[in-house]
Amino acid sequence: MAVLSGSDYTVEISCGPISSRHTGWNLFTALGQVRDELEPHGLKPAIEGACVDVYPSRMALDMGGGRRAYRWSSAGRPVTVDIFDDVPPSDHARLADVREQRTAHERRRETRND
């Protein structure tokens, strides 16, 4: 569940008895907080926003609330995805924890800046 209330965004994910709910200045940040809380339980939501090759631009965070992000393929050109789009079971290898996702994003930025 993703909700906008005033200028804050709230994300809540539940799996059986385990539930996490966080509010942030954008959906991607709130989702990251929820993922951090779920990961010790071995849970990774199977959505685009939890994939190693997905990260929003600063403009998407500032102007779009962080709902849309770039998915970077090995081919080079990114495509825009909704962070809450389902990831099919055949792509579950793309799922990552928050730290892995951030590290991959930083590496892509360094490579683009070289």
Short mmCIF file of N, CA and C in Angstrom, two decimals, residues 4-114:
data_model
loop_
_atom_site.label_atom_id
_atom_site.label_comp_id
_atom_site.label_asym_id
_atom_site.label_seq_id
_atom_site.Cartn_x
_atom_site.Cartn_y
_atom_site.Cartn_z
N LEU A 4 -0.39 9.01 -0.13
CA LEU A 4 0.09 10.39 0.01
C LEU A 4 -0.83 11.09 1.00
N SER A 5 -0.22 11.69 2.03
CA SER A 5 -0.98 12.45 3.01
C SER A 5 -0.27 13.78 3.22
N GLY A 6 -0.85 14.83 2.72
CA GLY A 6 -0.19 16.14 2.78
C GLY A 6 1.03 16.12 1.89
N SER A 7 2.19 16.28 2.48
CA SER A 7 3.43 16.23 1.70
C SER A 7 4.26 14.99 2.03
N ASP A 8 3.68 14.05 2.78
CA ASP A 8 4.38 12.83 3.16
C ASP A 8 3.80 11.63 2.45
N TYR A 9 4.65 10.66 2.20
CA TYR A 9 4.26 9.42 1.55
C TYR A 9 4.45 8.27 2.52
N THR A 10 3.47 7.38 2.58
CA THR A 10 3.54 6.23 3.47
C THR A 10 3.48 4.95 2.65
N VAL A 11 4.35 4.00 2.98
CA VAL A 11 4.36 2.69 2.35
C VAL A 11 4.17 1.65 3.44
N GLU A 12 3.29 0.70 3.18
CA GLU A 12 3.07 -0.40 4.12
C GLU A 12 3.07 -1.71 3.34
N ILE A 13 3.82 -2.68 3.84
CA ILE A 13 3.87 -4.01 3.25
C ILE A 13 3.65 -5.01 4.37
N SER A 14 2.75 -5.97 4.11
CA SER A 14 2.45 -7.03 5.08
C SER A 14 2.63 -8.38 4.42
N CYS A 15 3.14 -9.32 5.20
CA CYS A 15 3.28 -10.71 4.76
C CYS A 15 2.97 -11.58 5.96
N GLY A 16 1.77 -12.14 5.97
CA GLY A 16 1.36 -12.92 7.13
C GLY A 16 1.36 -12.04 8.36
N PRO A 17 2.00 -12.48 9.45
CA PRO A 17 1.99 -11.70 10.68
C PRO A 17 3.01 -10.55 10.69
N ILE A 18 3.85 -10.48 9.68
CA ILE A 18 4.90 -9.45 9.64
C ILE A 18 4.40 -8.28 8.80
N SER A 19 4.53 -7.09 9.35
CA SER A 19 4.08 -5.88 8.67
C SER A 19 5.05 -4.75 8.97
N SER A 20 5.24 -3.89 8.00
CA SER A 20 6.09 -2.72 8.19
C SER A 20 5.44 -1.53 7.50
N ARG A 21 5.48 -0.41 8.17
CA ARG A 21 4.88 0.82 7.65
C ARG A 21 5.82 1.98 7.96
N HIS A 22 6.19 2.74 6.92
CA HIS A 22 7.06 3.91 7.12
C HIS A 22 6.59 5.06 6.25
N THR A 23 6.88 6.26 6.73
CA THR A 23 6.54 7.49 6.03
C THR A 23 7.81 8.24 5.72
N GLY A 24 7.88 8.80 4.51
CA GLY A 24 9.06 9.56 4.09
C GLY A 24 8.66 10.70 3.18
N TRP A 25 9.65 11.46 2.76
CA TRP A 25 9.36 12.60 1.89
C TRP A 25 9.09 12.16 0.45
N ASN A 26 9.34 10.87 0.14
CA ASN A 26 8.98 10.30 -1.16
C ASN A 26 8.75 8.80 -0.99
N LEU A 27 8.11 8.21 -1.96
CA LEU A 27 7.76 6.79 -1.87
C LEU A 27 8.98 5.88 -1.87
N PHE A 28 10.00 6.20 -2.66
CA PHE A 28 11.17 5.35 -2.73
C PHE A 28 11.89 5.28 -1.39
N THR A 29 12.02 6.41 -0.70
CA THR A 29 12.65 6.44 0.62
C THR A 29 11.82 5.65 1.63
N ALA A 30 10.52 5.84 1.63
CA ALA A 30 9.65 5.10 2.55
C ALA A 30 9.72 3.60 2.26
N LEU A 31 9.75 3.23 0.98
CA LEU A 31 9.88 1.83 0.60
C LEU A 31 11.20 1.25 1.11
N GLY A 32 12.27 2.01 0.99
CA GLY A 32 13.57 1.56 1.49
C GLY A 32 13.55 1.29 2.98
N GLN A 33 12.87 2.14 3.73
CA GLN A 33 12.77 1.93 5.18
C GLN A 33 11.97 0.67 5.49
N VAL A 34 10.90 0.44 4.75
CA VAL A 34 10.10 -0.78 4.93
C VAL A 34 10.96 -2.01 4.60
N ARG A 35 11.69 -1.94 3.48
CA ARG A 35 12.55 -3.07 3.09
C ARG A 35 13.61 -3.35 4.14
N ASP A 36 14.23 -2.30 4.69
CA ASP A 36 15.22 -2.49 5.75
C ASP A 36 14.63 -3.25 6.93
N GLU A 37 13.39 -2.98 7.24
CA GLU A 37 12.74 -3.63 8.38
C GLU A 37 12.34 -5.08 8.06
N LEU A 38 12.01 -5.36 6.80
CA LEU A 38 11.58 -6.71 6.41
C LEU A 38 12.75 -7.65 6.15
N GLU A 39 13.89 -7.11 5.73
CA GLU A 39 15.03 -7.95 5.33
C GLU A 39 15.52 -8.90 6.43
N PRO A 40 15.57 -8.50 7.71
CA PRO A 40 16.00 -9.46 8.74
C PRO A 40 15.10 -10.69 8.84
N HIS A 41 13.88 -10.57 8.32
CA HIS A 41 12.93 -11.69 8.31
C HIS A 41 13.05 -12.52 7.03
N GLY A 42 14.03 -12.17 6.18
CA GLY A 42 14.22 -12.89 4.92
C GLY A 42 13.22 -12.51 3.85
N LEU A 43 12.57 -11.35 4.02
CA LEU A 43 11.55 -10.92 3.07
C LEU A 43 12.06 -9.83 2.15
N LYS A 44 11.85 -10.01 0.86
CA LYS A 44 12.14 -8.98 -0.14
C LYS A 44 10.90 -8.85 -1.01
N PRO A 45 10.27 -7.69 -1.02
CA PRO A 45 9.08 -7.55 -1.86
C PRO A 45 9.47 -7.71 -3.34
N ALA A 46 8.66 -8.45 -4.07
CA ALA A 46 8.94 -8.72 -5.48
C ALA A 46 8.35 -7.61 -6.34
N ILE A 47 8.93 -6.40 -6.17
CA ILE A 47 8.51 -5.23 -6.93
C ILE A 47 9.74 -4.55 -7.51
N GLU A 48 9.53 -3.76 -8.56
CA GLU A 48 10.64 -3.11 -9.25
C GLU A 48 11.49 -2.26 -8.32
N GLY A 49 10.88 -1.58 -7.37
CA GLY A 49 11.63 -0.72 -6.46
C GLY A 49 12.58 -1.46 -5.53
N ALA A 50 12.55 -2.78 -5.56
CA ALA A 50 13.44 -3.60 -4.72
C ALA A 50 14.48 -4.34 -5.56
N CYS A 51 14.68 -3.89 -6.80
CA CYS A 51 15.62 -4.56 -7.71
C CYS A 51 16.96 -3.83 -7.77
N VAL A 52 18.01 -4.59 -7.91
CA VAL A 52 19.37 -4.05 -7.92
C VAL A 52 19.60 -3.06 -9.06
N ASP A 53 18.87 -3.22 -10.16
CA ASP A 53 19.08 -2.38 -11.33
C ASP A 53 18.06 -1.24 -11.46
N VAL A 54 17.37 -0.91 -10.37
CA VAL A 54 16.35 0.14 -10.38
C VAL A 54 16.70 1.21 -9.35
N TYR A 55 16.63 2.48 -9.79
CA TYR A 55 16.89 3.60 -8.87
C TYR A 55 16.30 4.86 -9.49
N PRO A 56 15.66 5.71 -8.68
CA PRO A 56 15.06 6.93 -9.23
C PRO A 56 16.08 8.04 -9.42
N SER A 57 15.77 8.93 -10.34
CA SER A 57 16.58 10.14 -10.50
C SER A 57 16.18 11.13 -9.41
N ARG A 58 17.01 12.11 -9.19
CA ARG A 58 16.70 13.14 -8.19
C ARG A 58 15.41 13.87 -8.58
N MET A 59 15.22 14.11 -9.88
CA MET A 59 14.02 14.79 -10.35
C MET A 59 12.77 13.95 -10.08
N ALA A 60 12.88 12.63 -10.26
CA ALA A 60 11.73 11.75 -9.98
C ALA A 60 11.38 11.80 -8.50
N LEU A 61 12.39 11.91 -7.65
CA LEU A 61 12.14 12.01 -6.21
C LEU A 61 11.49 13.33 -5.86
N ASP A 62 12.05 14.42 -6.39
CA ASP A 62 11.57 15.76 -6.06
C ASP A 62 10.20 16.08 -6.66
N MET A 63 10.01 15.72 -7.91
CA MET A 63 8.80 16.16 -8.61
C MET A 63 7.73 15.07 -8.73
N GLY A 64 8.14 13.81 -8.66
CA GLY A 64 7.17 12.73 -8.85
C GLY A 64 6.91 11.91 -7.62
N GLY A 65 7.46 12.32 -6.50
CA GLY A 65 7.23 11.59 -5.26
C GLY A 65 7.94 10.25 -5.18
N GLY A 66 8.84 9.99 -6.13
CA GLY A 66 9.62 8.76 -6.09
C GLY A 66 8.87 7.52 -6.55
N ARG A 67 7.75 7.71 -7.23
CA ARG A 67 6.96 6.55 -7.69
C ARG A 67 7.56 5.91 -8.93
N ARG A 68 8.25 6.68 -9.75
CA ARG A 68 8.86 6.18 -10.97
C ARG A 68 10.38 6.17 -10.80
N ALA A 69 11.01 5.21 -11.47
CA ALA A 69 12.47 5.07 -11.36
C ALA A 69 12.99 4.50 -12.67
N TYR A 70 14.29 4.58 -12.83
CA TYR A 70 14.94 4.00 -14.01
C TYR A 70 15.36 2.57 -13.72
N ARG A 71 15.12 1.69 -14.68
CA ARG A 71 15.68 0.34 -14.64
C ARG A 71 16.79 0.32 -15.68
N TRP A 72 18.00 0.06 -15.21
CA TRP A 72 19.19 0.07 -16.05
C TRP A 72 19.49 -1.34 -16.54
N SER A 73 19.33 -1.55 -17.82
CA SER A 73 19.65 -2.87 -18.40
C SER A 73 21.12 -2.91 -18.75
N SER A 74 21.61 -4.10 -19.02
CA SER A 74 23.01 -4.23 -19.42
C SER A 74 23.24 -3.62 -20.80
N ALA A 75 22.16 -3.36 -21.54
CA ALA A 75 22.27 -2.74 -22.86
C ALA A 75 22.60 -1.26 -22.77
N GLY A 76 22.43 -0.66 -21.59
CA GLY A 76 22.85 0.72 -21.42
C GLY A 76 21.74 1.73 -21.21
N ARG A 77 20.74 1.77 -22.07
CA ARG A 77 19.69 2.78 -21.95
C ARG A 77 18.66 2.36 -20.90
N PRO A 78 18.34 3.25 -19.97
CA PRO A 78 17.36 2.90 -18.94
C PRO A 78 15.93 3.00 -19.47
N VAL A 79 15.04 2.28 -18.82
CA VAL A 79 13.60 2.40 -19.07
C VAL A 79 12.96 2.83 -17.76
N THR A 80 11.86 3.55 -17.85
CA THR A 80 11.16 4.02 -16.66
C THR A 80 10.16 2.97 -16.20
N VAL A 81 10.16 2.71 -14.90
CA VAL A 81 9.24 1.73 -14.31
C VAL A 81 8.56 2.34 -13.09
N ASP A 82 7.43 1.79 -12.74
CA ASP A 82 6.75 2.14 -11.50
C ASP A 82 7.38 1.26 -10.41
N ILE A 83 7.78 1.85 -9.30
CA ILE A 83 8.50 1.07 -8.28
C ILE A 83 7.63 -0.01 -7.65
N PHE A 84 6.31 0.07 -7.84
CA PHE A 84 5.42 -0.94 -7.27
C PHE A 84 4.96 -1.98 -8.30
N ASP A 85 5.52 -1.93 -9.51
CA ASP A 85 5.21 -2.97 -10.51
C ASP A 85 5.77 -4.30 -10.03
N ASP A 86 5.01 -5.37 -10.27
CA ASP A 86 5.45 -6.72 -9.89
C ASP A 86 6.67 -7.16 -10.70
N VAL A 87 7.54 -7.91 -10.04
CA VAL A 87 8.68 -8.55 -10.71
C VAL A 87 8.30 -10.03 -10.85
N PRO A 88 8.30 -10.56 -12.08
CA PRO A 88 7.92 -11.96 -12.26
C PRO A 88 8.94 -12.90 -11.63
N PRO A 89 8.50 -14.09 -11.25
CA PRO A 89 9.41 -15.06 -10.63
C PRO A 89 10.68 -15.31 -11.44
N SER A 90 10.60 -15.24 -12.75
CA SER A 90 11.78 -15.47 -13.59
C SER A 90 12.84 -14.38 -13.41
N ASP A 91 12.47 -13.22 -12.83
CA ASP A 91 13.40 -12.11 -12.60
C ASP A 91 13.75 -11.90 -11.13
N HIS A 92 13.38 -12.82 -10.26
CA HIS A 92 13.62 -12.64 -8.82
C HIS A 92 15.11 -12.53 -8.47
N ALA A 93 15.99 -12.96 -9.35
CA ALA A 93 17.43 -12.79 -9.11
C ALA A 93 17.82 -11.31 -9.07
N ARG A 94 16.98 -10.44 -9.63
CA ARG A 94 17.23 -8.99 -9.62
C ARG A 94 16.93 -8.36 -8.26
N LEU A 95 16.18 -9.05 -7.40
CA LEU A 95 15.83 -8.50 -6.09
C LEU A 95 17.09 -8.35 -5.24
N ALA A 96 17.16 -7.25 -4.51
CA ALA A 96 18.36 -6.95 -3.72
C ALA A 96 17.96 -6.28 -2.42
N ASP A 97 18.89 -6.28 -1.46
CA ASP A 97 18.60 -5.50 -0.26
C ASP A 97 18.94 -4.04 -0.55
N VAL A 98 18.57 -3.16 0.35
CA VAL A 98 18.72 -1.72 0.14
C VAL A 98 20.19 -1.35 -0.08
N ARG A 99 21.08 -1.94 0.70
CA ARG A 99 22.51 -1.62 0.57
C ARG A 99 23.05 -2.03 -0.80
N GLU A 100 22.69 -3.24 -1.25
CA GLU A 100 23.14 -3.72 -2.56
C GLU A 100 22.62 -2.80 -3.68
N GLN A 101 21.37 -2.39 -3.56
CA GLN A 101 20.77 -1.53 -4.57
C GLN A 101 21.48 -0.17 -4.61
N ARG A 102 21.76 0.40 -3.45
CA ARG A 102 22.43 1.71 -3.38
C ARG A 102 23.86 1.61 -3.93
N THR A 103 24.56 0.54 -3.59
CA THR A 103 25.92 0.34 -4.10
C THR A 103 25.93 0.22 -5.61
N ALA A 104 25.00 -0.54 -6.16
CA ALA A 104 24.91 -0.69 -7.62
C ALA A 104 24.63 0.66 -8.28
N HIS A 105 23.77 1.46 -7.67
CA HIS A 105 23.46 2.79 -8.20
C HIS A 105 24.71 3.68 -8.18
N GLU A 106 25.45 3.66 -7.09
CA GLU A 106 26.67 4.48 -7.01
C GLU A 106 27.69 4.05 -8.05
N ARG A 107 27.81 2.76 -8.30
CA ARG A 107 28.74 2.27 -9.33
C ARG A 107 28.31 2.75 -10.72
N ARG A 108 27.01 2.71 -11.00
CA ARG A 108 26.52 3.20 -12.30
C ARG A 108 26.83 4.67 -12.46
N ARG A 109 26.64 5.45 -11.40
CA ARG A 109 26.92 6.90 -11.46
C ARG A 109 28.40 7.15 -11.73
N GLU A 110 29.27 6.41 -11.05
CA GLU A 110 30.71 6.56 -11.28
C GLU A 110 31.08 6.23 -12.71
N THR A 111 30.50 5.17 -13.25
CA THR A 111 30.79 4.74 -14.61
C THR A 111 30.32 5.80 -15.61
N ARG A 112 29.14 6.40 -15.36
CA ARG A 112 28.62 7.44 -16.28
C ARG A 112 29.45 8.70 -16.21
N ASN A 113 30.06 8.98 -15.05
CA ASN A 113 30.83 10.20 -14.87
C ASN A 113 32.27 10.07 -15.36
N ASP A 114 32.70 8.87 -15.67
CA ASP A 114 34.08 8.68 -16.14
C ASP A 114 34.24 9.07 -17.59
#
